[in-house]
Coordinates of C-alpha atoms and ligand atoms in Angstrom, one line a residue:
X29 CA 80.9 120.4 123.5
X30 CA 84.5 120.7 124.5
X31 CA 86.9 118.8 122.4
X32 CA 90.2 118.2 124.2
X33 CA 93.7 118.4 122.7
X34 CA 94.4 114.6 123.2
X35 CA 91.1 113.8 121.4
X36 CA 92.1 116.0 118.5
X37 CA 95.6 114.5 118.4
X38 CA 94.1 111.0 118.4
X39 CA 91.8 111.8 115.5
X40 CA 94.7 113.5 113.6
X41 CA 96.7 110.2 113.8
X42 CA 93.9 108.7 111.7
X43 CA 93.9 111.6 109.3
X44 CA 90.7 113.0 110.7
X45 CA 89.7 116.3 112.1
X46 CA 86.7 117.9 113.8
X47 CA 84.9 120.9 112.5
X48 CA 82.0 122.6 114.2
X49 CA 78.8 124.4 113.0
X50 CA 75.5 125.4 114.5
X51 CA 73.4 122.9 112.7
X52 CA 75.2 119.7 113.4
X53 CA 77.6 120.5 116.2
X54 CA 80.8 118.7 115.5
X55 CA 81.5 116.8 112.2
X56 CA 84.4 114.5 111.4
X57 CA 86.2 115.3 108.2
X58 CA 89.0 113.5 106.4
X59 CA 92.3 115.4 106.1
X60 CA 93.7 113.0 103.4
X61 CA 92.1 110.9 100.7
X62 CA 90.6 107.7 102.1
X63 CA 90.2 104.6 99.9
X64 CA 87.1 102.6 99.7
X65 CA 87.3 99.6 102.0
X66 CA 89.9 101.3 104.3
X67 CA 89.4 101.4 108.1
X68 CA 88.7 105.0 109.0
X69 CA 89.0 104.4 112.7
X70 CA 88.1 101.9 115.4
X71 CA 86.2 102.6 118.6
X72 CA 86.5 100.9 122.0
X73 CA 83.3 100.4 124.0
X74 CA 82.9 102.2 127.3
X75 CA 80.1 99.8 128.2
X76 CA 78.3 97.0 126.4
X77 CA 75.1 95.0 127.2
X78 CA 74.2 91.8 125.4
X79 CA 70.5 91.4 124.5
X80 CA 68.9 88.9 126.8
X81 CA 67.5 86.7 124.0
X82 CA 71.0 85.7 122.7
X83 CA 73.2 86.0 125.7
X84 CA 73.9 82.3 125.5
X85 CA 75.1 82.6 121.9
X86 CA 77.8 85.2 122.2
X87 CA 80.6 85.9 124.7
X88 CA 79.2 88.5 127.0
X89 CA 82.6 90.2 127.1
X90 CA 84.0 90.2 123.6
X91 CA 80.8 89.5 121.7
X92 CA 82.3 86.8 119.5
X93 CA 80.3 83.9 118.6
X94 CA 82.3 80.7 118.9
X95 CA 83.0 79.2 115.6
X96 CA 83.5 82.6 113.9
X97 CA 86.6 83.2 111.9
X98 CA 88.4 85.0 114.7
X99 CA 87.3 82.7 117.5
X100 CA 88.3 79.6 115.6
X101 CA 91.8 81.0 115.4
X102 CA 92.2 80.9 119.1
X103 CA 94.2 78.2 120.8
X104 CA 91.1 76.9 122.6
X105 CA 89.5 75.7 119.5
X106 CA 92.4 75.1 117.2
X107 CA 92.7 71.4 117.7
X108 CA 89.2 70.3 117.4
X109 CA 86.7 70.6 114.5
X110 CA 83.7 71.4 116.6
X111 CA 84.2 74.6 118.6
X112 CA 83.7 74.2 122.3
X113 CA 80.5 75.7 123.7
X114 CA 80.6 79.0 125.5
X115 CA 81.2 78.7 129.2
X116 CA 78.5 79.8 131.6
X117 CA 79.3 81.7 134.8
X118 CA 78.6 79.0 137.5
X119 CA 77.2 81.6 139.9
X120 CA 74.6 83.7 138.0
X121 CA 74.1 81.1 135.3
X122 CA 73.1 83.8 132.9
X123 CA 76.4 85.2 131.6
X124 CA 78.4 83.3 129.0
X125 CA 82.1 83.7 128.0
X126 CA 84.5 82.3 125.4
X127 CA 87.1 81.3 128.0
X128 CA 88.8 82.2 131.3
X129 CA 90.5 85.2 129.8
X130 CA 87.2 86.8 128.8
X131 CA 85.6 85.8 132.1
X132 CA 88.4 87.4 134.1
X133 CA 88.2 90.7 132.1
X134 CA 84.4 90.8 132.5
X135 CA 84.8 90.0 136.2
X136 CA 87.3 92.7 136.8
X137 CA 85.3 95.4 134.9
X138 CA 81.7 94.7 136.0
X139 CA 80.7 91.1 136.4
X140 CA 81.9 90.8 140.0
X141 CA 79.3 93.6 140.9
X142 CA 76.3 92.4 139.0
X143 CA 76.7 88.6 139.3
X144 CA 74.2 87.0 141.7
X145 CA 72.7 83.5 142.0
X146 CA 69.6 83.3 139.9
X147 CA 67.3 82.4 142.8
X148 CA 68.2 85.5 144.8
X149 CA 65.4 88.1 144.8
X150 CA 68.0 90.9 144.5
X151 CA 68.5 89.7 140.9
X152 CA 65.4 91.6 140.0
X153 CA 65.8 95.3 139.7
X154 CA 63.0 97.0 141.4
X155 CA 60.0 97.4 139.1
X156 CA 62.0 96.7 136.0
X157 CA 60.8 94.2 133.5
X158 CA 63.8 92.0 132.5
X159 CA 62.9 92.1 128.9
X160 CA 62.3 95.7 128.3
X161 CA 64.5 98.6 127.3
X162 CA 64.6 99.8 131.0
X163 CA 66.6 96.8 131.9
X164 CA 69.1 97.5 129.1
X165 CA 69.3 101.2 130.2
X166 CA 70.0 100.2 133.7
X167 CA 72.7 97.7 132.9
X168 CA 74.4 100.2 130.5
X169 CA 74.3 102.9 133.2
X170 CA 75.8 100.5 135.7
X171 CA 78.6 99.6 133.4
X172 CA 79.5 103.0 132.2
X173 CA 79.2 104.4 135.7
X174 CA 81.6 101.8 137.0
X175 CA 84.1 102.5 134.3
X176 CA 83.8 106.3 134.7
X177 CA 84.1 106.2 138.5
X178 CA 87.2 104.0 138.2
X179 CA 88.7 106.4 135.8
X180 CA 87.9 109.4 138.0
X181 CA 89.4 107.8 141.1
X182 CA 92.5 106.8 139.2
X183 CA 92.9 110.3 137.9
X184 CA 92.6 111.7 141.4
X185 CA 95.7 109.8 142.4
X186 CA 98.5 112.2 141.9
X187 CA 101.1 109.5 141.8
X188 CA 99.4 107.9 138.9
X189 CA 99.0 111.2 137.0
X190 CA 102.7 111.8 137.3
X191 CA 103.5 108.4 136.1
X192 CA 101.3 109.0 133.1
X193 CA 102.9 112.3 132.3
X194 CA 106.4 110.7 132.3
X195 CA 105.2 108.0 129.9
X196 CA 103.2 109.6 127.2
X197 CA 101.1 107.1 125.3
X198 CA 101.2 107.0 121.5
X199 CA 98.6 109.2 119.8
X200 CA 97.1 106.6 117.6
X201 CA 96.1 104.3 120.5
X202 CA 92.6 104.9 122.0
X203 CA 93.7 105.3 125.6
X204 CA 91.1 105.3 128.4
X205 CA 91.8 109.0 128.6
X206 CA 90.8 109.5 125.0
X207 CA 87.6 107.4 125.3
X208 CA 86.6 109.2 128.5
X209 CA 87.2 112.7 127.0
X210 CA 85.2 111.8 123.9
X211 CA 82.4 110.5 126.2
X212 CA 82.3 113.6 128.3
X213 CA 82.0 115.7 125.1
X214 CA 79.0 114.0 123.7
X215 CA 75.6 115.7 123.2
X216 CA 72.9 114.6 125.6
X217 CA 70.0 116.8 124.2
X218 CA 68.5 116.7 127.7
X219 CA 66.5 119.9 126.8
X220 CA 64.7 118.1 124.0
X221 CA 63.8 114.8 125.8
X222 CA 60.1 114.5 126.7
X223 CA 59.2 114.7 130.4
X224 CA 58.3 111.0 130.7
X225 CA 61.8 110.0 129.5
X226 CA 63.5 112.4 131.9
X227 CA 61.4 110.8 134.8
X228 CA 62.5 107.4 133.5
X229 CA 66.2 108.5 133.5
X230 CA 65.8 109.9 137.0
X231 CA 64.4 106.6 138.2
X232 CA 67.2 104.6 136.6
X233 CA 69.8 107.0 138.0
X234 CA 68.4 106.7 141.5
X235 CA 68.3 102.9 141.3
X236 CA 71.9 102.7 140.0
X237 CA 73.2 105.2 142.5
X238 CA 71.8 103.1 145.3
X239 CA 73.7 100.0 144.3
X240 CA 76.2 99.0 147.0
X241 CA 79.1 98.9 144.6
X242 CA 78.5 102.4 143.4
X243 CA 77.9 104.0 146.9
X244 CA 81.4 105.7 146.9
X245 CA 81.3 106.9 143.3
X246 CA 82.0 110.6 142.8
X247 CA 79.1 110.6 140.3
X248 CA 75.9 112.2 141.3
X249 CA 72.4 111.2 140.1
X250 CA 72.3 114.2 137.8
X251 CA 75.5 112.9 136.1
X252 CA 73.8 109.6 135.5
X253 CA 70.8 111.3 134.1
X254 CA 73.1 113.0 131.6
X255 CA 74.7 109.6 130.7
X256 CA 71.2 108.3 129.9
X257 CA 70.5 111.3 127.7
X258 CA 73.8 110.6 125.9
X259 CA 73.1 106.9 125.5
X260 CA 69.8 107.7 123.7
X261 CA 71.3 109.7 120.9
X262 CA 74.7 108.2 120.7
X263 CA 74.6 104.5 121.4
X264 CA 75.1 101.8 118.8
X265 CA 73.3 98.5 118.2
X266 CA 76.0 95.8 118.2
X267 CA 75.4 93.3 115.5
X268 CA 76.9 90.0 114.3
X269 CA 78.1 89.1 110.9
X270 CA 74.6 88.3 109.7
X271 CA 73.7 91.8 110.7
X272 CA 71.4 90.6 113.5
X273 CA 71.4 92.9 116.6
X274 CA 73.0 91.1 119.6
X275 CA 73.6 93.9 122.0
X276 CA 74.1 97.6 122.6
X277 CA 77.3 99.6 123.2
X278 CA 78.5 103.0 124.2
X279 CA 81.2 103.9 121.7
X280 CA 82.4 107.5 122.3
X281 CA 84.8 107.8 119.4
X282 CA 82.3 106.4 116.9
X283 CA 79.7 108.8 118.3
X284 CA 81.5 111.7 116.9
X285 CA 80.4 110.8 113.4
X286 CA 77.2 112.4 112.0
X287 CA 74.4 110.8 110.1
X288 CA 73.5 110.7 106.4
X289 CA 70.9 108.7 104.6
X290 CA 73.5 108.3 101.9
X291 CA 76.6 107.5 104.0
X292 CA 80.1 107.2 102.7
X293 CA 81.1 105.0 105.7
X294 CA 79.7 102.0 107.5
X295 CA 79.8 100.6 111.0
X296 CA 81.0 97.0 111.4
X297 CA 81.9 95.0 114.4
X298 CA 85.0 92.9 115.2
X299 CA 83.6 91.2 118.3
X300 CA 82.9 94.2 120.6
X301 CA 85.3 96.5 118.8
X302 CA 83.5 98.9 116.5
X303 CA 85.2 99.5 113.1
X304 CA 84.2 102.4 110.8
X305 CA 85.1 101.6 107.1
X306 CA 84.9 103.7 104.0
X307 CA 82.3 102.4 101.6
X308 CA 83.2 105.0 99.0
X309 CA 86.3 107.0 98.2
X310 CA 86.5 110.0 100.5
X311 CA 88.3 113.2 99.5
X312 CA 90.1 115.5 101.9
X313 CA 87.8 117.9 103.7
X314 CA 84.8 115.7 102.9
X315 CA 82.6 114.9 105.9
X316 CA 82.6 111.2 106.9
X317 CA 79.0 110.0 107.6
X318 CA 77.4 106.9 108.8
X319 CA 73.7 105.9 108.9
X320 CA 71.9 105.9 112.2
X321 CA 68.8 104.2 110.7
X322 CA 68.3 101.6 108.1
X323 CA 68.2 103.6 104.9
X324 CA 65.8 101.1 103.3
X325 CA 63.1 103.0 105.3
X326 CA 61.0 105.6 103.5
X327 CA 61.9 109.3 104.0
X328 CA 59.1 109.9 106.4
X329 CA 60.0 106.9 108.5
X330 CA 63.7 107.8 108.6
X331 CA 63.0 111.5 109.5
X332 CA 60.7 110.4 112.3
X333 CA 63.3 108.2 113.9
X334 CA 66.0 110.8 113.5
X335 CA 63.7 113.5 115.0
X336 CA 62.4 111.4 117.9
X337 CA 65.7 109.7 118.9
X338 CA 68.4 112.1 117.7
X339 CA 66.6 115.4 117.7
X340 CA 67.5 116.7 114.2
X341 CA 66.0 117.2 110.8
X342 CA 68.1 115.4 108.2
X343 CA 68.9 117.5 105.1
X344 CA 71.3 115.0 103.4
X345 CA 71.1 114.5 99.7
X346 CA 68.7 111.6 100.0
X347 CA 66.3 113.8 102.0
X348 CA 66.4 116.6 99.4
X349 CA 64.6 116.6 96.0
X350 CA 67.3 118.5 94.1
X351 CA 69.4 115.5 93.0
X352 CA 69.1 111.9 91.7
X353 CA 69.7 110.3 95.1
X354 CA 66.8 112.3 96.5
X355 CA 64.5 110.9 93.8
X356 CA 64.9 107.4 95.2
X357 CA 62.4 108.2 98.0
X358 CA 59.7 109.3 95.7
X359 CA 60.1 106.1 93.8
X360 CA 60.0 103.9 97.0
X361 CA 56.8 105.6 98.3
X362 CA 55.7 105.2 101.9
X363 CA 55.6 102.2 104.2
X364 CA 52.8 101.4 106.7
X365 CA 54.0 102.7 110.1
X366 CA 53.8 100.5 113.2
X367 CA 51.5 103.0 114.6
X368 CA 49.0 102.9 111.7
X369 CA 49.1 99.1 111.9
X370 CA 48.5 99.0 115.7
X371 CA 45.6 101.5 115.3
X372 CA 44.1 99.4 112.6
X373 CA 44.3 96.2 114.6
X374 CA 42.9 98.0 117.6
X375 CA 39.9 99.0 115.6
X376 CA 39.4 95.4 114.5
X377 CA 40.1 96.4 111.0
X378 CA 42.0 93.5 109.7
X379 CA 41.4 94.4 106.1
X380 CA 45.0 95.5 105.6
X381 CA 46.4 92.3 106.9
X382 CA 44.2 90.2 104.6
X383 CA 45.4 92.4 101.8
X384 CA 49.0 91.7 102.8
X385 CA 48.4 88.0 102.6
X386 CA 46.8 88.5 99.2
X387 CA 49.9 90.3 98.0
X388 CA 52.2 87.6 99.3
X389 CA 50.0 85.0 97.5
X390 CA 50.0 87.0 94.3
X391 CA 53.8 87.3 94.4
X392 CA 54.2 83.6 95.0
X393 CA 51.8 82.7 92.2
X394 CA 53.7 85.0 89.8
X395 CA 57.0 83.4 90.9
X396 CA 55.7 79.9 90.5
X397 CA 53.7 80.2 87.3
X398 CA 54.6 83.4 85.3
X399 CA 58.2 83.9 85.8
X400 CA 60.3 81.8 83.4
X401 CA 63.9 82.6 84.2
X402 CA 65.3 81.3 80.9
X403 CA 62.8 83.2 78.8
X404 CA 63.3 86.4 80.8
X405 CA 67.1 86.1 80.7
X406 CA 67.0 85.6 76.9
X407 CA 64.6 88.5 76.4
X408 CA 66.3 91.1 78.5
X409 CA 70.0 90.3 77.9
X410 CA 72.3 93.2 77.4
X411 CA 72.9 92.7 73.7
X412 CA 69.4 93.1 72.4
X413 CA 68.7 96.2 74.7
X414 CA 65.0 95.3 74.8
X415 CA 62.7 97.4 77.0
X416 CA 59.5 96.1 78.5
X417 CA 56.3 97.3 76.8
X418 CA 55.8 100.9 78.0
X419 CA 52.1 100.9 77.5
X420 CA 51.6 98.1 80.1
X421 CA 52.2 98.1 83.8
X422 CA 55.6 96.8 84.8
X423 CA 55.3 93.5 86.7
X424 CA 57.8 92.1 89.0
X425 CA 59.6 89.7 86.7
X426 CA 60.0 92.3 83.9
X427 CA 61.2 94.8 86.4
X428 CA 63.9 92.5 87.6
X429 CA 65.2 91.3 84.2
X430 CA 65.1 94.7 82.6
X431 CA 66.9 96.4 85.5
X432 CA 69.4 93.8 86.6
X433 CA 71.6 94.0 83.5
X434 CA 71.3 97.7 83.8
X435 CA 72.5 97.9 87.5
X436 CA 74.8 95.0 87.9
X437 CA 77.7 95.1 87.1
X438 CA 77.5 98.6 85.4
X439 CA 76.3 100.4 88.5
X440 CA 79.2 98.8 90.4
X441 CA 81.8 99.3 87.8
X442 CA 80.8 103.0 87.3
X443 CA 81.3 103.6 91.0
X444 CA 84.6 101.6 91.1
X445 CA 86.8 102.1 88.0
X446 CA 89.3 99.5 89.3
X447 CA 86.9 96.7 88.3
X448 CA 88.4 95.3 85.1
X449 CA 86.5 93.7 82.3
X450 CA 87.5 91.3 79.7
X451 CA 85.8 91.1 76.3
X452 CA 85.0 94.0 74.1
X453 CA 84.1 96.5 76.8
X454 CA 86.4 99.1 78.2
X455 CA 86.2 100.1 81.8
X456 CA 84.4 103.3 82.6
X457 CA 86.4 106.4 82.9
X458 CA 86.9 107.9 86.3
X459 CA 87.0 111.5 87.3
X460 CA 88.3 110.7 90.7
X461 CA 92.0 110.2 90.9
X462 CA 92.1 108.6 94.4
X463 CA 89.7 105.8 93.5
X464 CA 91.8 104.8 90.6
X465 CA 94.4 103.8 93.1
X466 CA 92.2 101.2 94.7
X467 CA 94.2 98.0 94.8
X468 CA 92.2 95.1 96.1
X469 CA 89.5 94.6 93.5
X470 CA 88.1 91.9 91.3
X471 CA 91.0 91.9 89.0
X472 CA 93.1 90.3 91.7
X473 CA 90.6 87.6 92.3
X474 CA 89.5 86.6 88.9
X475 CA 88.6 88.8 85.9
X476 CA 85.1 89.9 85.8
X477 CA 83.8 88.5 82.5
X478 CA 80.1 88.8 83.0
X479 CA 78.4 89.0 80.6
X480 CA 80.7 86.8 78.4
X481 CA 82.7 88.8 75.8
X482 CA 80.5 87.6 72.8
X483 CA 77.3 88.9 74.5
X484 CA 78.8 92.0 75.9
X485 CA 77.7 95.5 74.9
X486 CA 80.2 98.3 75.1
X487 CA 80.1 99.9 78.5
X488 CA 77.0 102.2 78.2
X489 CA 79.0 105.2 79.5
X490 CA 78.1 107.6 82.1
X491 CA 78.7 107.9 85.8
X492 CA 77.1 106.0 88.6
X493 CA 74.6 108.7 89.0
X494 CA 73.8 108.9 85.4
X495 CA 73.0 105.2 85.2
X496 CA 70.8 105.4 88.3
X497 CA 69.1 108.5 86.8
X498 CA 68.3 106.8 83.5
X499 CA 67.0 103.7 85.4
X500 CA 64.7 105.8 87.5
X501 CA 63.6 107.9 84.5
X502 CA 62.6 104.7 82.6
X503 CA 60.6 103.4 85.6
X504 CA 58.5 106.5 85.9
X505 CA 57.1 106.0 82.3
X506 CA 55.2 102.8 83.1
X507 CA 51.5 102.9 84.1
X508 CA 50.8 101.8 87.7
X509 CA 50.5 98.1 88.4
X510 CA 48.5 96.2 91.1
X511 CA 51.8 95.4 92.8
X512 CA 54.2 98.2 92.0
X513 CA 57.6 96.5 91.9
X514 CA 59.7 99.5 93.1
X515 CA 57.5 100.4 96.1
X516 CA 58.9 99.8 99.6
X517 CA 55.9 97.8 100.6
X518 CA 56.7 95.3 97.8
X519 CA 60.3 95.1 99.0
X520 CA 59.1 94.4 102.5
X521 CA 56.8 91.5 101.4
X522 CA 59.5 90.1 99.1
X523 CA 62.1 90.2 101.8
X524 CA 59.8 88.2 104.1
X525 CA 59.1 85.7 101.4
X526 CA 62.8 85.4 100.6
X527 CA 63.6 84.3 104.1
X528 CA 60.5 82.0 104.2
X529 CA 61.4 80.3 101.0
X530 CA 65.0 79.8 102.1
X531 CA 63.9 78.3 105.3
X532 CA 61.7 75.9 103.4
X533 CA 64.4 75.0 100.9
X534 CA 62.4 76.4 98.0
X535 CA 65.6 77.6 96.2
X536 CA 64.2 78.4 92.8
X537 CA 61.7 80.7 94.4
X538 CA 64.2 82.2 96.8
X539 CA 66.6 83.0 93.9
X540 CA 63.9 84.9 92.0
X541 CA 63.0 86.9 95.2
X542 CA 66.7 87.4 95.9
X543 CA 67.2 88.9 92.4
X544 CA 64.4 91.2 92.9
X545 CA 65.7 92.3 96.3
X546 CA 69.2 92.9 94.7
X547 CA 67.6 95.3 92.2
X548 CA 66.0 97.3 95.0
X549 CA 69.1 97.2 97.2
X550 CA 71.2 98.4 94.3
X551 CA 69.0 101.5 94.1
X552 CA 68.6 102.1 97.8
X553 CA 72.1 101.3 99.2
X554 CA 75.4 102.7 98.0
X555 CA 77.2 99.9 96.0
X556 CA 79.6 98.8 98.7
X557 CA 77.2 98.8 101.6
X558 CA 77.4 95.8 104.0
X559 CA 73.6 95.0 103.4
X560 CA 74.4 94.5 99.7
X561 CA 77.5 92.3 100.5
X562 CA 75.4 90.2 102.8
X563 CA 72.5 89.9 100.3
X564 CA 74.8 89.0 97.4
X565 CA 76.2 86.1 99.4
X566 CA 72.6 84.9 100.3
X567 CA 71.6 85.1 96.6
X568 CA 74.8 83.3 95.5
X569 CA 73.9 80.5 97.9
X570 CA 70.3 80.3 96.9
X571 CA 71.2 80.2 93.2
X572 CA 73.7 77.4 93.8
X573 CA 71.2 75.4 95.9
X574 CA 68.7 75.9 93.2
X575 CA 71.1 74.3 90.6
X576 CA 71.7 71.3 93.0
X577 CA 68.0 71.0 93.6
X578 CA 67.3 71.0 89.9
X579 CA 69.9 68.3 89.3
X580 CA 68.5 66.1 92.0
X581 CA 65.0 66.5 90.6
X582 CA 66.4 65.5 87.1
X583 CA 65.6 68.9 85.5
X584 CA 67.8 70.1 82.6
X585 CA 70.5 72.4 83.8
X586 CA 70.8 75.6 81.8
X587 CA 74.1 77.5 81.3
X588 CA 72.5 80.8 82.2
X589 CA 71.9 79.4 85.7
X590 CA 75.5 78.6 86.1
X591 CA 76.4 82.1 84.8
X592 CA 74.0 83.5 87.5
X593 CA 75.8 81.7 90.3
X594 CA 79.1 82.8 88.9
X595 CA 78.0 86.4 88.8
X596 CA 76.6 86.4 92.3
X597 CA 79.7 84.8 93.7
X598 CA 82.0 87.3 92.0
X599 CA 79.9 90.3 93.1
X600 CA 79.6 88.9 96.6
X601 CA 83.4 88.5 96.8
X602 CA 83.9 92.1 95.6
X603 CA 81.4 93.5 98.1
X604 CA 82.5 91.4 101.1
X605 CA 86.2 92.3 100.4
X606 CA 85.5 96.0 100.9
X607 CA 83.1 95.7 103.8
X608 CA 83.5 92.7 106.1
X609 CA 87.0 92.0 104.9
X610 CA 89.2 88.9 104.5
X611 CA 89.1 88.0 108.2
X612 CA 85.3 87.6 108.2
X613 CA 83.2 84.4 108.3
X614 CA 81.5 85.8 105.2
X615 CA 84.7 85.9 103.3
X616 CA 85.4 82.3 104.3
X617 CA 81.9 81.3 103.2
X618 CA 82.1 82.9 99.8
X619 CA 85.4 81.3 99.1
X620 CA 84.0 77.9 100.1
X621 CA 81.1 78.4 97.8
X622 CA 83.4 79.5 94.9
X623 CA 85.6 76.4 95.5
X624 CA 82.6 74.0 95.4
X625 CA 81.3 75.8 92.4
X626 CA 84.5 75.6 90.4
X627 CA 85.1 72.0 91.4
X628 CA 81.6 71.1 90.2
X629 CA 82.2 72.9 86.9
X630 CA 85.5 71.1 86.4
X631 CA 83.9 67.7 87.1
X632 CA 81.3 68.3 84.5
X633 CA 83.9 69.1 81.8
Ligands
SAM740 C1 76.2 110.8 117.6 S1 76.1 112.5 117.7 C2 77.2 113.0 116.4 C3 78.2 114.0 116.9 C4 77.7 115.3 117.2 N1 77.6 116.2 116.1 C5 78.6 116.0 118.3 O1 79.0 117.1 118.0 O2 78.9 115.4 119.3 C6 74.5 112.7 117.2 C7 74.0 114.1 117.2 O3 74.6 114.9 116.3 C8 73.7 115.7 115.5 N2 73.7 115.2 114.2 C9 74.1 114.1 113.7 N3 73.9 114.0 112.3 C10 73.3 115.1 112.0 C11 72.8 115.6 110.7 N4 72.9 114.9 109.6 N5 72.2 116.8 110.7 C12 72.1 117.6 111.8 N6 72.5 117.1 113.1 C13 73.1 115.9 113.1 C14 72.4 115.5 116.2 O4 72.3 116.6 117.2 C15 72.5 114.2 116.9 O5 71.7 114.0 118.0

């Protein structure tokens, strides 16, 4: 790994530095305090490939979905309510673009080379199935190879070099030079890749090298094999604002950041631009980490992915047992791996799947018959401090109503002292001086008065970790239930049911499931993680729809339901502000929901 001077200067302009050790290679550290919600750095793609399944939904160049907050601000759609559809390339009929500008950019960088009429047999890449990963690897190799060759040729031109020397570019701009140097320095782990993958890379490299538009590239097949090795352990899934994967990208600057299962930064996308944001306060000399895998997976599953794809053993605090964050995994237990499931189905042993259906049915029965929201809310409000009977197993509804007041908002406020309360409680003390400077918090939106002052207990005290520890301690005292609420398998089932019930418009059921998922997410994810922000918005919408549905069905509306909607809207705003930000569609959606909610409340007065 050779880190060049211009790359170091570029990182320094963002108050970042690289350190190096034997275990991780390079690590990015902060050189100054970073505030939660701040942009740590951005990263330009060296190559992007949209997934085939949704190529028609996103611009294949800038990855924006028309109708999104940023796209609606463009002149093309400013004057009409309905955003115009994406425009399809009239030649290949398979690539879609926002407008002529995106089409031209794509054309100049790669589309002119890969665009062919659909009927043409050349369209098929020899022996490669259009839908599988090989096709994606091939397209990524083509795009990156085209960009790198162009850069190499340009650099060979002396005249150009002299011109560049006489006009030094600003350090904080990610110039092509910086992107290329970062790419050249990335690990490829070729020594660790299994033989079958190396053969696959060789095949792709040969296929790409034979393309007519790459015949005069200075790159050799062996260079392309290295590129493929780098892609595997460095590339990013590109996702939209709903966090659905829509493509893959090579982002050399972002690839400098190491992994942690308890990250302090998150990867977000502004179209095809990758943005790394701080989701916690970060102190000088602290390493900045992102998560390479979904941290809702069990420890075994995460470690497997990290070993197979990234070739390392994770020793982060979540993967160790010597601290409270590490205890989360013991609580979650194990999930059924894809492999176990495949093997079971292959042996015609469907028993497990029937069992899964049973569990879904049991959960739905419980939600429909045994889970009375009003009764539960009254029993487990903060003021009476009641604890579910510890001699009996903890069922889903007791788990949710016991833990929710515990975790929200206290878990949040303990991690962010800038959240202001009204009523009798005082905000928690903070030991961190930088986080006290956080400016954009709930107090600027509306004061956080949940629970209302008359029902509020004094802040229970303790740090974020102490609150989490006491919640986990309490849980371990209950005898095992048939469906253990805090297990990862229960979360997986409830997540599926949450989406099913939303699709079917069963909002009361969706709200209960959403509250359960919120408890789990509050334990698994750091408080300002994008998954929590997205989930809080879904929960706020479900709870609001549930109120409307109740009204339509002539049911009596309870004040606690309105308080619930208010709480989820406020927390969603808080979380979205720090993650997706004010330019995002999510921010617009949460403001719209708040506006409708407040208007409705005023009408009822
Ligand atoms: C995207 S790169 C990160 C930057 C890398 N350290 C470098 O110097 O280029 C991914 C590789 O970094 C290493 N890595 C990342 N996170 C790690 C961690 N938590 N522990 C050990 N190695 C890690 C692994 O070798 C992994 O394949």
